[in-house]
XYZ file of C-alpha atoms in Angstrom:
774
model
C 5.817 3.675 -38.285
C 7.612 6.546 -40.018
C 6.822 9.992 -38.589
C 7.561 12.810 -41.064
C 7.769 15.328 -38.238
C 10.569 17.333 -36.707
C 10.960 16.880 -32.980
C 12.802 19.218 -30.633
C 16.519 19.304 -30.037
C 17.805 18.599 -26.535
C 18.887 22.230 -26.216
C 15.430 23.557 -27.090
C 13.728 20.970 -24.869
C 15.951 22.004 -21.935
C 15.013 25.658 -22.475
C 11.304 24.835 -22.538
C 11.603 22.589 -19.486
C 13.066 25.521 -17.554
C 10.195 27.699 -18.809
C 7.218 25.332 -18.385
C 8.504 23.176 -15.547
C 8.372 19.367 -15.188
C 5.462 17.471 -16.698
C 4.220 16.375 -13.302
C 0.572 16.315 -12.242
C 0.329 16.160 -8.450
C -1.992 17.405 -5.775
C -0.888 20.616 -4.092
C 1.272 19.917 -1.057
C 1.297 22.029 2.058
C 4.505 23.859 2.783
C 6.273 24.176 6.109
C 4.365 27.287 7.223
C 1.005 25.770 6.232
C 1.762 22.579 8.186
C 2.901 24.643 11.171
C -0.310 26.679 10.995
C -2.437 23.520 11.090
C -0.604 22.245 14.169
C -0.786 25.603 15.952
C -4.537 25.804 15.276
C -5.216 22.289 16.590
C -7.404 22.055 19.730
C -4.663 20.310 21.729
C -2.126 23.035 20.945
C -4.602 25.751 21.916
C -5.359 23.946 25.200
C -1.652 23.642 25.998
C -1.162 27.356 25.375
C -4.162 28.198 27.557
C -2.784 25.905 30.296
C 0.545 27.760 30.122
C -1.224 31.143 30.325
C -3.285 30.035 33.331
C -0.112 28.823 35.073
C 1.467 32.214 34.393
C -1.559 34.073 35.768
C -1.510 31.819 38.831
C 2.132 32.762 39.426
C 3.522 29.365 38.396
C 5.977 30.746 35.871
C 8.207 27.691 35.854
C 5.252 25.411 35.069
C 4.200 27.720 32.231
C 7.671 27.604 30.707
C 7.840 23.812 30.943
C 4.443 23.419 29.229
C 5.500 25.678 26.349
C 8.834 23.851 26.041
C 7.053 20.480 25.883
C 4.673 21.867 23.260
C 7.548 23.051 21.051
C 9.419 19.774 21.535
C 6.345 17.667 20.679
C 5.631 19.653 17.519
C 9.296 19.362 16.543
C 9.271 15.565 16.947
C 6.104 15.293 14.828
C 7.605 17.485 12.108
C 10.775 15.394 12.061
C 8.865 12.111 11.783
C 6.583 13.495 9.059
C 9.572 14.822 7.127
C 11.287 11.411 7.239
C 8.123 9.634 6.097
C 7.430 12.163 3.316
C 11.017 11.919 2.044
C 10.876 8.126 1.980
C 7.521 8.083 0.191
C 8.805 10.599 -2.358
C 11.661 8.210 -3.134
C 9.122 5.444 -3.745
C 7.421 7.515 -6.421
C 10.629 7.403 -8.437
C 10.056 3.663 -8.890
C 6.818 4.410 -10.746
C 8.162 6.968 -13.219
C 6.549 6.516 -16.646
C 8.915 6.257 -19.597
C 7.758 7.717 -22.922
C 8.978 7.434 -26.507
C 9.987 10.961 -27.608
C 11.493 12.271 -30.864
C 14.588 14.274 -29.890
C 17.417 15.240 -32.224
C 15.657 13.239 -34.992
C 15.904 10.025 -32.919
C 13.234 8.129 -31.006
C 14.342 7.926 -27.365
C 12.967 6.611 -24.070
C 12.697 9.522 -21.607
C 10.928 10.044 -18.278
C 7.487 11.511 -18.945
C 8.164 14.432 -16.622
C 10.847 15.687 -19.066
C 8.299 16.121 -21.880
C 7.635 19.736 -22.899
C 5.164 21.460 -25.250
C 6.324 20.977 -28.845
C 7.755 17.498 -28.282
C 6.679 14.702 -30.624
C 5.595 11.626 -28.673
C 4.681 8.104 -29.811
C 2.403 5.808 -27.787
C 1.250 2.243 -28.415
C -1.021 -0.361 -26.862
C -0.959 -0.133 -23.047
C 0.883 3.208 -22.930
C -0.473 6.077 -20.877
C -0.663 9.317 -22.860
C 1.893 11.458 -20.976
C 0.583 14.903 -21.997
C -2.149 16.452 -24.109
C -1.286 15.622 -27.729
C -2.471 16.850 -31.119
C -2.577 13.633 -33.164
C -0.308 13.788 -36.227
C -0.237 10.098 -37.209
C -2.614 7.294 -36.185
C -2.900 3.591 -36.995
C -6.033 1.854 -35.691
C -5.688 4.070 -32.614
C -8.242 3.598 -29.837
C -8.004 5.592 -26.584
C -9.706 4.869 -23.261
C -10.435 8.265 -21.733
C -13.249 7.231 -19.391
C -11.454 8.655 -16.346
C -11.538 12.144 -17.915
C -14.699 12.257 -20.027
C -16.872 9.470 -18.656
C -17.124 7.729 -22.022
C -17.503 4.016 -21.334
C -16.027 2.804 -24.637
C -12.630 3.525 -26.226
C -12.620 6.449 -28.649
C -10.992 6.259 -32.083
C -8.421 8.987 -32.614
C -7.640 10.397 -36.043
C -5.240 13.049 -37.309
C -6.110 16.414 -35.796
C -7.850 15.009 -32.708
C -6.596 15.537 -29.164
C -5.339 12.662 -27.037
C -5.661 13.683 -23.394
C -3.035 13.184 -20.728
C -3.952 10.331 -18.386
C -5.858 8.343 -20.993
C -4.317 5.159 -22.379
C -4.055 3.389 -25.723
C -6.256 0.299 -26.137
C -5.571 -0.483 -29.803
C -3.041 0.569 -32.411
C -0.591 3.373 -31.998
C -0.315 7.094 -32.646
C 2.150 9.944 -32.659
C 1.374 13.525 -31.773
C 2.712 16.930 -30.841
C 2.515 17.942 -27.170
C 0.169 20.902 -26.693
C 0.003 21.035 -22.887
C 1.862 19.518 -19.925
C 1.524 19.170 -16.144
C -1.324 21.168 -14.561
C -2.198 22.791 -17.898
C -3.502 19.506 -19.312
C -7.158 18.570 -19.062
C -6.281 16.005 -16.404
C -4.363 18.647 -14.424
C -7.279 21.076 -14.531
C -9.660 18.377 -13.279
C -7.265 17.620 -10.411
C -7.178 21.294 -9.463
C -10.967 21.433 -9.476
C -11.368 18.520 -7.068
C -8.303 19.205 -4.904
C -9.453 19.326 -1.318
C -12.214 16.780 -1.804
C -11.409 13.879 0.500
C -13.167 10.621 1.219
C -12.207 8.998 4.487
C -10.725 5.530 4.207
C -11.629 2.654 6.558
C -8.435 3.333 8.487
C -9.273 6.996 8.976
C -12.788 6.064 10.108
C -11.289 3.667 12.639
C -8.958 6.391 13.946
C -11.874 8.796 14.349
C -13.947 6.143 16.108
C -11.180 5.575 18.693
C -10.590 9.307 19.161
C -14.310 9.932 19.635
C -14.623 7.169 22.225
C -11.666 8.439 24.275
C -12.841 12.044 23.989
C -16.247 11.130 25.437
C -14.558 9.396 28.392
C -12.211 12.350 29.001
C -14.881 15.045 28.821
C -17.322 12.964 30.879
C -14.738 12.382 33.606
C -13.809 16.076 33.581
C -17.433 17.203 34.051
C -18.080 14.741 36.890
C -14.847 15.674 38.614
C -15.562 19.407 38.267
C -18.889 19.014 40.006
C -17.219 17.181 42.917
C -14.287 19.600 43.287
C -16.426 22.748 42.984
C -19.078 21.761 45.551
C -16.886 19.696 47.900
C -13.303 20.910 47.779
C -14.109 24.490 46.708
C -11.163 24.379 44.286
C -9.986 27.727 42.791
C -11.364 28.371 39.310
C -7.999 28.909 37.573
C -6.494 25.777 39.146
C -9.562 23.735 38.224
C -9.548 24.976 34.639
C -5.841 24.237 34.341
C -6.372 20.704 35.636
C -9.341 20.189 33.315
C -7.266 21.187 30.302
C -4.466 18.871 31.408
C -6.864 15.944 31.837
C -8.347 16.441 28.378
C -4.855 16.757 26.871
C -3.765 13.482 28.498
C -6.971 11.609 27.743
C -7.663 12.628 24.156
C -5.257 10.777 21.820
C -3.590 13.800 20.265
C -0.892 11.643 18.685
C -3.300 8.978 17.406
C -3.600 10.162 13.762
C 0.130 10.954 13.593
C 1.243 7.590 14.949
C -1.199 5.615 12.814
C -0.063 7.531 9.723
C 3.550 6.861 10.709
C 2.863 3.124 11.174
C 1.309 3.009 7.706
C 4.120 5.016 6.104
C 6.812 2.852 7.696
C 4.903 -0.215 6.544
C 4.535 1.131 3.010
C 8.287 1.731 2.844
C 8.876 -1.834 4.070
C 6.435 -3.048 1.407
C 8.500 -1.326 -1.267
C 11.562 -3.198 -0.003
C 9.574 -6.402 -0.537
C 8.947 -5.367 -4.135
C 5.463 -3.819 -3.861
C 4.769 -0.088 -4.247
C 1.401 0.966 -2.810
C -0.503 3.347 -5.060
C -3.683 3.568 -2.966
C -3.508 3.367 0.833
C -7.232 2.599 0.993
C -6.495 -0.824 -0.565
C -4.035 -1.837 2.189
C -6.684 -3.347 4.442
C -8.048 -5.516 1.621
C -4.510 -6.471 0.617
C -3.797 -7.709 4.142
C -6.957 -9.834 4.053
C -6.800 -11.390 0.578
C -8.319 -14.885 0.513
C -8.235 -15.521 -3.256
C -5.443 -14.574 -5.656
C -6.215 -14.805 -9.363
C -2.745 -14.917 -10.855
C -1.736 -14.574 -14.457
C 0.712 -17.145 -15.777
C 3.359 -15.422 -17.861
C 5.925 -13.581 -15.778
C 4.287 -14.442 -12.464
C 4.123 -18.227 -12.366
C 6.645 -18.512 -15.176
C 9.946 -16.714 -15.706
C 8.724 -14.759 -18.785
C 12.125 -15.285 -20.372
C 10.987 -16.543 -23.731
C 13.193 -18.216 -26.268
C 12.518 -19.630 -29.717
C 12.798 -23.318 -28.877
C 11.917 -24.672 -32.316
C 10.634 -23.673 -35.745
C 8.286 -25.734 -37.916
C 8.271 -24.779 -41.605
C 5.572 -25.757 -44.139
C 5.800 -26.192 -47.897
C 8.922 -24.868 -49.567
C 9.736 -22.456 -46.741
C 12.845 -22.912 -44.610
C 13.101 -22.309 -40.882
C 15.039 -19.116 -41.577
C 12.211 -17.960 -43.875
C 9.701 -18.437 -41.069
C 11.867 -16.557 -38.543
C 12.634 -13.796 -41.044
C 8.957 -13.085 -41.795
C 8.005 -13.319 -38.107
C 10.705 -10.800 -37.134
C 9.644 -8.468 -39.945
C 6.071 -8.493 -38.663
C 7.295 -7.950 -35.087
C 9.568 -4.966 -35.576
C 6.822 -2.330 -35.359
C 5.292 -3.587 -32.121
C 5.664 -1.572 -28.928
C 7.221 -3.156 -25.799
C 6.216 -6.749 -26.545
C 8.178 -9.548 -24.874
C 7.215 -12.000 -27.628
C 8.240 -9.678 -30.423
C 11.490 -8.780 -28.684
C 12.253 -12.503 -28.393
C 11.600 -13.077 -32.091
C 13.731 -10.102 -33.149
C 16.558 -11.257 -30.867
C 16.471 -14.716 -32.490
C 16.583 -13.141 -35.972
C 19.507 -10.908 -34.991
C 21.386 -13.933 -33.670
C 21.109 -15.472 -37.131
C 22.067 -12.146 -38.781
C 18.794 -11.991 -40.703
C 18.276 -8.562 -42.258
C 14.773 -7.283 -41.630
C 12.668 -5.627 -44.318
C 11.409 -2.074 -43.690
C 7.678 -2.106 -43.021
C 5.417 0.346 -44.831
C 2.418 -0.036 -42.552
C 1.516 -2.100 -39.468
C -1.652 -3.052 -37.617
C -0.706 -4.023 -34.051
C -2.085 -6.972 -32.165
C -4.606 -6.482 -29.373
C -6.689 -8.661 -27.072
C -9.346 -9.127 -29.773
C -7.261 -9.550 -32.963
C -4.650 -11.800 -31.305
C -2.233 -11.191 -34.190
C -0.343 -8.375 -35.865
C -0.065 -7.570 -39.536
C 2.771 -5.874 -41.410
C 2.508 -4.487 -44.955
C 5.715 -4.652 -46.997
C 5.258 -3.390 -50.550
C 2.434 -5.454 -52.019
C 2.729 -8.191 -49.393
C 0.909 -8.730 -46.088
C 2.521 -10.712 -43.252
C 0.447 -11.999 -40.321
C 1.914 -13.305 -37.064
C 0.011 -14.386 -33.987
C -2.143 -16.993 -32.280
C -2.677 -19.989 -34.603
C -6.474 -19.944 -34.285
C -6.492 -16.257 -35.268
C -4.113 -16.614 -38.242
C -5.688 -19.811 -39.617
C -8.887 -17.874 -40.367
C -7.054 -16.135 -43.205
C -5.296 -19.213 -44.618
C -6.141 -20.546 -48.070
C -4.762 -24.079 -47.843
C -5.959 -27.678 -48.129
C -7.690 -29.141 -45.094
C -4.795 -31.541 -44.580
C -2.377 -28.627 -44.155
C -4.635 -26.935 -41.595
C -5.116 -30.203 -39.704
C -1.367 -30.776 -39.656
C -0.910 -27.274 -38.228
C -3.508 -27.900 -35.511
C -1.821 -31.225 -34.668
C 1.574 -29.535 -34.388
C 0.112 -26.818 -32.156
C -1.504 -29.441 -29.891
C 1.719 -31.430 -29.615
C 3.687 -28.282 -28.833
C 1.180 -27.366 -26.132
C 1.496 -30.795 -24.500
C 5.224 -30.174 -24.263
C 4.668 -26.753 -22.703
C 5.410 -24.599 -25.740
C 3.511 -21.528 -26.879
C 3.071 -21.284 -30.649
C 2.847 -18.460 -33.145
C 1.607 -19.020 -36.669
C 3.230 -17.102 -39.536
C 1.462 -16.514 -42.861
C 1.714 -14.094 -45.761
C -0.179 -12.913 -48.834
C 2.239 -12.596 -51.737
C -0.335 -11.056 -54.035
C -1.869 -8.251 -52.024
C -2.141 -6.437 -48.709
C -5.489 -7.914 -47.664
C -5.742 -10.396 -44.795
C -7.169 -13.178 -46.940
C -6.002 -16.033 -49.177
C -2.803 -16.213 -47.149
C -0.209 -18.969 -47.315
C 0.802 -20.722 -44.084
C 4.585 -20.456 -43.738
C 5.234 -22.093 -40.396
C 5.108 -22.089 -36.603
C 7.412 -20.648 -33.943
C 7.577 -22.638 -30.715
C 8.306 -20.430 -27.699
C 9.408 -21.746 -24.315
C 8.670 -20.166 -20.924
C 9.548 -22.351 -17.928
C 7.854 -22.097 -14.489
C 9.632 -20.039 -11.854
C 11.484 -22.189 -9.324
C 10.045 -20.080 -6.479
C 6.411 -20.311 -7.610
C 5.703 -23.748 -6.119
C 7.110 -22.780 -2.717
C 5.173 -19.494 -2.726
C 1.859 -21.202 -3.580
C 2.335 -23.820 -0.865
C 3.147 -21.116 1.682
C 0.159 -18.961 0.698
C -2.162 -21.956 0.987
C -1.040 -22.403 4.598
C -1.646 -18.687 5.168
C -5.283 -18.958 4.075
C -4.829 -17.698 0.517
C -6.054 -19.757 -2.442
C -4.179 -19.236 -5.724
C -5.916 -19.798 -9.073
C -4.307 -19.301 -12.481
C -6.031 -17.282 -15.206
C -4.332 -17.219 -18.605
C -5.059 -16.698 -22.269
C -2.836 -19.630 -23.197
C -4.145 -22.959 -24.448
C -5.451 -25.423 -21.893
C -2.646 -28.022 -22.272
C 0.059 -25.385 -21.650
C -1.836 -23.948 -18.697
C -2.399 -27.391 -17.200
C 1.292 -28.277 -17.371
C 2.320 -25.029 -15.663
C -0.385 -25.426 -12.986
C 0.786 -28.955 -12.226
C 4.434 -27.907 -12.082
C 3.793 -25.057 -9.602
C 1.456 -27.066 -7.358
C -1.938 -25.508 -8.124
C -4.548 -28.098 -7.180
C -7.400 -28.945 -9.527
C -7.788 -29.225 -13.287
C -7.425 -26.142 -15.468
C -10.765 -25.409 -17.116
C -11.524 -24.040 -20.533
C -14.012 -21.240 -21.175
C -16.931 -23.583 -21.798
C -16.376 -25.407 -18.498
C -16.196 -22.119 -16.616
C -19.569 -20.906 -17.818
C -21.205 -24.324 -17.362
C -19.999 -24.897 -13.776
C -21.624 -23.221 -10.781
C -18.909 -24.275 -8.319
C -15.945 -23.383 -10.513
C -13.694 -22.131 -7.700
C -13.963 -25.367 -5.740
C -13.551 -27.704 -8.704
C -10.787 -26.132 -10.781
C -7.302 -24.749 -10.336
C -7.294 -22.320 -13.222
C -8.923 -20.939 -16.343
C -7.278 -21.219 -19.767
C -7.936 -19.422 -23.055
C -9.466 -16.640 -21.001
C -10.613 -13.402 -22.605
C -10.794 -10.114 -20.649
C -14.534 -10.535 -20.115
C -13.934 -14.040 -18.687
C -11.446 -12.720 -16.150
C -13.898 -9.991 -15.157
C -16.716 -12.548 -14.810
C -14.491 -14.709 -12.608
C -13.764 -11.757 -10.310
C -17.449 -10.893 -9.990
C -18.307 -14.543 -9.314
C -15.681 -14.731 -6.554
C -16.301 -11.415 -4.777
C -19.341 -12.320 -2.659
C -17.394 -14.942 -0.683
C -13.769 -13.804 -1.014
C -11.422 -10.842 -0.745
C -10.070 -11.013 -4.294
C -6.708 -9.869 -5.640
C -5.995 -9.956 -9.378
C -2.658 -9.644 -11.140
C -2.251 -8.168 -14.586
C 0.221 -6.647 -16.981
C -1.779 -5.434 -19.984
C -4.779 -3.295 -20.781
C -6.862 -6.429 -21.262
C -6.475 -7.003 -17.488
C -7.811 -3.574 -16.476
C -11.532 -4.469 -16.132
C -10.760 -7.357 -13.771
C -8.156 -5.367 -11.822
C -10.606 -2.494 -11.322
C -13.426 -4.801 -10.201
C -11.293 -6.766 -7.716
C -10.691 -5.740 -4.114
C -6.993 -5.358 -4.963
C -5.537 -4.870 -8.440
C -1.866 -5.821 -8.704
C 0.293 -4.682 -11.632
C 3.152 -7.136 -12.058
C 6.693 -6.137 -12.942
C 6.906 -5.035 -16.562
C 3.204 -4.126 -16.775
C 2.171 -1.480 -19.267
C 1.783 2.076 -17.975
C -2.016 1.855 -18.034
C -2.012 -1.191 -15.763
C 0.457 0.401 -13.337
C -1.589 3.604 -13.201
C -4.836 1.766 -12.489
C -3.442 -0.762 -10.000
C -3.666 -0.561 -6.208
C -0.279 -2.272 -5.850
C 2.551 -2.120 -8.391
C 5.260 -4.781 -8.175
C 8.910 -3.974 -8.770
C 9.960 -7.611 -8.367
C 8.887 -10.452 -10.619
C 7.184 -13.619 -9.499
C 4.568 -14.819 -7.055
C 6.992 -14.656 -4.118
C 6.875 -10.839 -4.339
C 3.086 -10.943 -3.834
C 3.434 -13.417 -0.956
C 5.991 -11.227 0.822
C 3.920 -8.104 0.234
C 0.727 -9.632 1.661
C 2.577 -10.744 4.792
C 4.063 -7.261 5.179
C 0.595 -5.718 4.832
C -0.623 -8.014 7.606
C 2.283 -6.796 9.750
C 1.130 -3.194 9.233
C -2.308 -4.020 10.562
C -0.943 -6.053 13.451
C 0.986 -2.930 14.517
C -2.120 -0.761 14.122
C -4.171 -3.181 16.171
C -1.592 -3.463 18.974
C -1.141 0.306 19.107
C -4.879 0.981 19.238
C -5.338 -1.567 22.050
C -2.560 0.078 24.068
C -3.742 3.643 23.396
C -7.350 2.989 24.358
C -6.412 1.138 27.569
C -3.834 3.776 28.550
C -6.198 6.732 28.132
C -8.988 4.814 29.866
C -6.700 3.962 32.821
C -5.388 7.494 33.220
C -8.685 9.363 32.961
C -10.834 6.966 34.992
C -8.311 6.538 37.827
C -7.812 10.310 38.151
C -11.579 10.849 38.171
C -12.176 8.117 40.774
C -9.417 9.342 43.104
C -10.545 12.934 42.699
C -14.070 12.018 43.758
C -12.785 9.848 46.630
C -10.391 12.436 48.123
C -11.722 15.728 46.810
C -8.469 16.700 45.077
C -6.443 15.848 42.009
C -3.977 12.969 42.441
C -1.667 14.722 39.947
C -0.673 18.303 39.217
C -1.473 19.806 35.831
C 2.210 19.772 34.908
C 2.554 16.102 35.847
C -0.413 15.164 33.638
C 1.115 17.030 30.688
C 4.485 15.375 31.386
C 2.824 11.942 31.295
C 1.171 12.793 27.966
C 4.540 13.860 26.537
C 6.446 10.847 27.909
C 3.784 8.551 26.433
C 4.221 10.039 22.955
C 7.878 8.989 22.649
C 7.423 5.206 23.005
C 4.119 5.410 21.160
C 5.902 6.770 18.071
C 8.403 3.910 18.297
C 5.514 1.425 17.909
C 5.633 2.177 14.183
C 8.789 0.047 14.139
C 7.589 -2.623 16.565
C 8.220 -6.334 16.115
C 4.889 -8.127 15.752
C 3.494 -11.526 14.872
C 1.508 -11.098 11.672
C -1.669 -13.233 11.649
C -1.446 -16.467 9.686
C -4.992 -16.164 8.393
C -6.771 -13.179 6.813
C -8.460 -11.261 9.623
C -9.881 -7.746 9.685
C -9.702 -5.623 12.816
C -12.275 -6.978 15.282
C -13.635 -3.804 16.870
C -15.582 -5.660 19.578
C -12.605 -7.838 20.568
C -10.351 -4.774 20.672
C -12.807 -2.887 22.874
C -13.079 -5.777 25.340
C -9.315 -6.312 25.456
C -8.585 -2.585 25.872
C -11.243 -2.147 28.554
C -9.936 -5.084 30.599
C -6.360 -3.764 30.376
C -7.703 -0.333 31.349
C -9.690 -1.612 34.325
C -6.626 -3.556 35.497
C -4.667 -0.310 35.351
C -7.387 1.552 37.258
C -7.345 -1.052 40.035
C -3.539 -0.898 40.097
C -3.535 2.903 40.425
C -6.342 3.269 42.953
C -5.005 0.578 45.314
C -1.478 2.055 45.341
C -2.859 5.563 45.971
C -4.958 4.305 48.887
C -1.941 2.525 50.415
C 0.262 5.621 50.104
C -2.409 7.924 51.539
C -4.203 5.814 54.144
C -1.502 3.342 55.239
C 1.826 5.125 54.787
C 0.356 8.628 55.312
C 2.673 10.268 52.794
C 2.342 13.950 51.918
C 0.179 14.859 48.929
C 3.237 16.111 47.016
C 5.075 12.788 47.508
C 1.968 10.799 46.592
C 1.504 12.839 43.409
C 5.130 12.269 42.352
C 4.999 8.523 43.132
C 1.687 8.317 41.278
C 3.203 10.170 38.307
C 6.133 7.717 38.273
C 3.835 4.697 38.600
C 1.632 5.788 35.685
C 4.682 6.265 33.444
C 6.527 3.062 34.377
C 3.524 0.722 34.429
C 2.027 2.295 31.319
C 5.142 1.559 29.310
C 5.359 -1.949 30.751
C 1.871 -2.528 29.353
C 3.317 -2.132 25.839
C 5.280 -5.362 26.374
C 2.079 -7.198 27.320
C -0.303 -5.695 24.761
C 1.885 -6.013 21.651
C 1.723 -9.821 21.456
C -0.696 -12.671 22.055
C 2.190 -14.763 23.346
C 3.550 -14.493 26.877
C 5.345 -11.157 26.959
C 8.744 -12.588 27.930
C 8.657 -14.976 24.956
C 8.130 -12.271 22.351
C 9.946 -9.018 23.098
C 9.251 -5.756 21.244
C 11.645 -4.321 18.678
C 14.912 -2.661 19.649
C 13.404 0.776 18.956
C 10.499 0.179 21.363
C 12.751 -1.210 24.107
C 15.073 1.814 23.867
C 12.170 4.309 23.821
C 10.300 2.772 26.775
C 13.468 2.330 28.824
C 14.577 5.911 28.164
C 11.242 7.448 29.198
C 10.944 5.233 32.288
C 14.463 6.199 33.394
C 13.739 9.871 32.696
C 10.573 9.754 34.808
C 12.545 7.970 37.545
C 15.236 10.664 37.487
C 12.601 13.427 37.677
C 11.007 11.771 40.717
C 14.282 10.891 42.481
C 16.037 14.235 42.037
C 12.967 16.472 42.195
C 13.195 17.915 38.681
C 9.849 19.531 37.736
C 8.132 17.462 40.458
C 8.518 16.986 44.238
C 11.395 14.642 45.115
C 10.662 11.221 46.663
C 13.077 8.850 48.476
C 14.815 5.929 46.799
C 12.801 3.317 48.730
C 9.565 4.712 47.300
C 10.997 4.676 43.776
C 11.910 0.991 44.232
C 8.428 0.214 45.579
C 6.803 1.902 42.570
C 8.938 -0.138 40.127
C 8.220 -3.400 41.975
C 4.504 -2.577 42.161
C 4.426 -1.828 38.434
C 6.223 -5.070 37.560
C 3.821 -7.080 39.750
C 0.787 -5.609 38.016
C 2.433 -6.208 34.658
C 2.123 -9.943 35.422
C -1.500 -9.470 36.483
C -2.141 -7.753 33.127
C -0.555 -10.787 31.443
C -3.048 -13.054 33.227
C -5.997 -10.869 32.207
C -4.765 -11.004 28.605
C -4.773 -14.792 28.741
C -8.307 -14.838 30.127
C -9.442 -12.315 27.506
C -8.075 -14.375 24.625
C -9.733 -17.446 26.045
C -6.990 -19.792 24.924
C -3.618 -21.061 26.065
C -0.704 -18.830 25.140
C 2.564 -20.348 23.990
């Protein structure tokens, strides 16, 4: 399409870019001071500050300084981890940069959309996202889907003078326009500003809040009961009691829970990107980990999508070069089409000079063919059944064409029919010129990936617009069980999923119907690369844009692939399961640890009328727990081999049993130290502090796997973190740093006691699971 418009020069565009800024529409991010303000206003931070003030008032200046130091150190660690995660996620966004066709220096060029400035001339075609608000200057059969901005359910036709809004996408035809607004000045940007701050909690966030609420109730309940006992029995001083209460709440409430869970997800998302899958919506991760049915497209996913012109069939007086020449002429105006690029490459290899096209009507999911007008001649190229409707030829010629198409399909070839009207520009009374036979072989890795996914509880079905014989051959080659059905069979069969391995000759509405049919009994993922796939991708639990998908598909998808083939999806699903295995293991450990700490302190306080730990020791335990807890984001886990959502009831039972085991462990040791060995309260408190730290971190080894702990060790990061904190707590207790010193024999006893109860926790895990561990 010729655009009689003058675009910007690179010099002028650079000046405007400096003036208007990048064409980037993003939610407002909090700066350093804003993030710091949120952390300083958090309830835990306020309680730590109050605890430090009370220590100061009580004359315990050293304790006050230590509490403030630990607060600053903890905030610093969180900031560092968040900064690393944010930087890594920002790098991922670069993989999803939209490229746009822009007229610069009188040449059409592919540039990142964020470099577009007001005054640029931009061209968009089928499947392209409109990168900025445009005033339409040229339009050819241009239809725009702008439902996300205006709520209109059907595509809107755009004519010269209309506005094409940023964020909408082209469904038919193509257009060119002048940029009138970019970034936050577009209609899309203004809508984003209006809703910024609105937030709907995901399932993960709800789960985090549920855990935090449960542990908060236990902590506050234990604090109230213990206060009543200490006030009326031990007559504890008010400032000391308040300081201990604050410490207990700080240790019991999972202050690091949201941070660690967010870190686990961010680390997992980065790992997913290394597997070739960029997550666009975190809320879809849980569904992605639990996919049971994958509706895969054929081209580019099950096949290599490296087309070649394998053969040419010419009819009448036409030669094979004539057929290729006309097909390439009709293809040269199409936007980002693999088929058209293949045809043009074949024509270039034969040094065929293409004719300049006066006007073009692009193909879409309804037309199934494109048309080029050259002078007083119309050339049509596309699906044989679509082109044959315009052919004026004897029945024998049409039957021969259908026979050739059927034979090509049996041999795995895709066919394009080429026709032209020598006497006018109308799509009628055309002469059939010939057929192009295109080859696209199955990917070598597809069969292995499908077999593996079947063992992992994921059924793969193929959905394609290709003819049934082609689809059947590909399905057989890649190991998809069951016959490939046609459209009629799909709508006439109630048990389609169980009886067939795929659907051929599918239209967008068929793919959508298949998703809706499958959803009640499956977690459904759908792959797609074009705008015709958008309805099904939006309706599915997880929409996956394959490598090379149009901008509209990538923008709408939950997951965008940067690697081609089904193996990328397989690897990504397994990585998503790993993320949730880490979340599950962490939540089990965190619930049991808080339960053990709070309940044992409350029980011992009621039994002896005094706290078994000082306020500083409780805060130290909370800090020492945070270090290995953060390392759990990098833990080595066994991802489940079947789709399985987090079982809240099972987690509660498992966590409670671990917690009760820890309570028994703590109470018995305290009784022995107090009633049998008659140690001083200061020595008991230090030994108890050491025991809680050492045994708590040993529990990580037990809780992180369903296997016996010594047969499946944690990751290197977790081993280093737990060992470092255990040794630090040991050094504090042995040398009397921040706590009362205890003798070496007592340190050894505490370690041995902790290791013994680690094995008891292993036994309780086995009983909880109710099955033999390997």
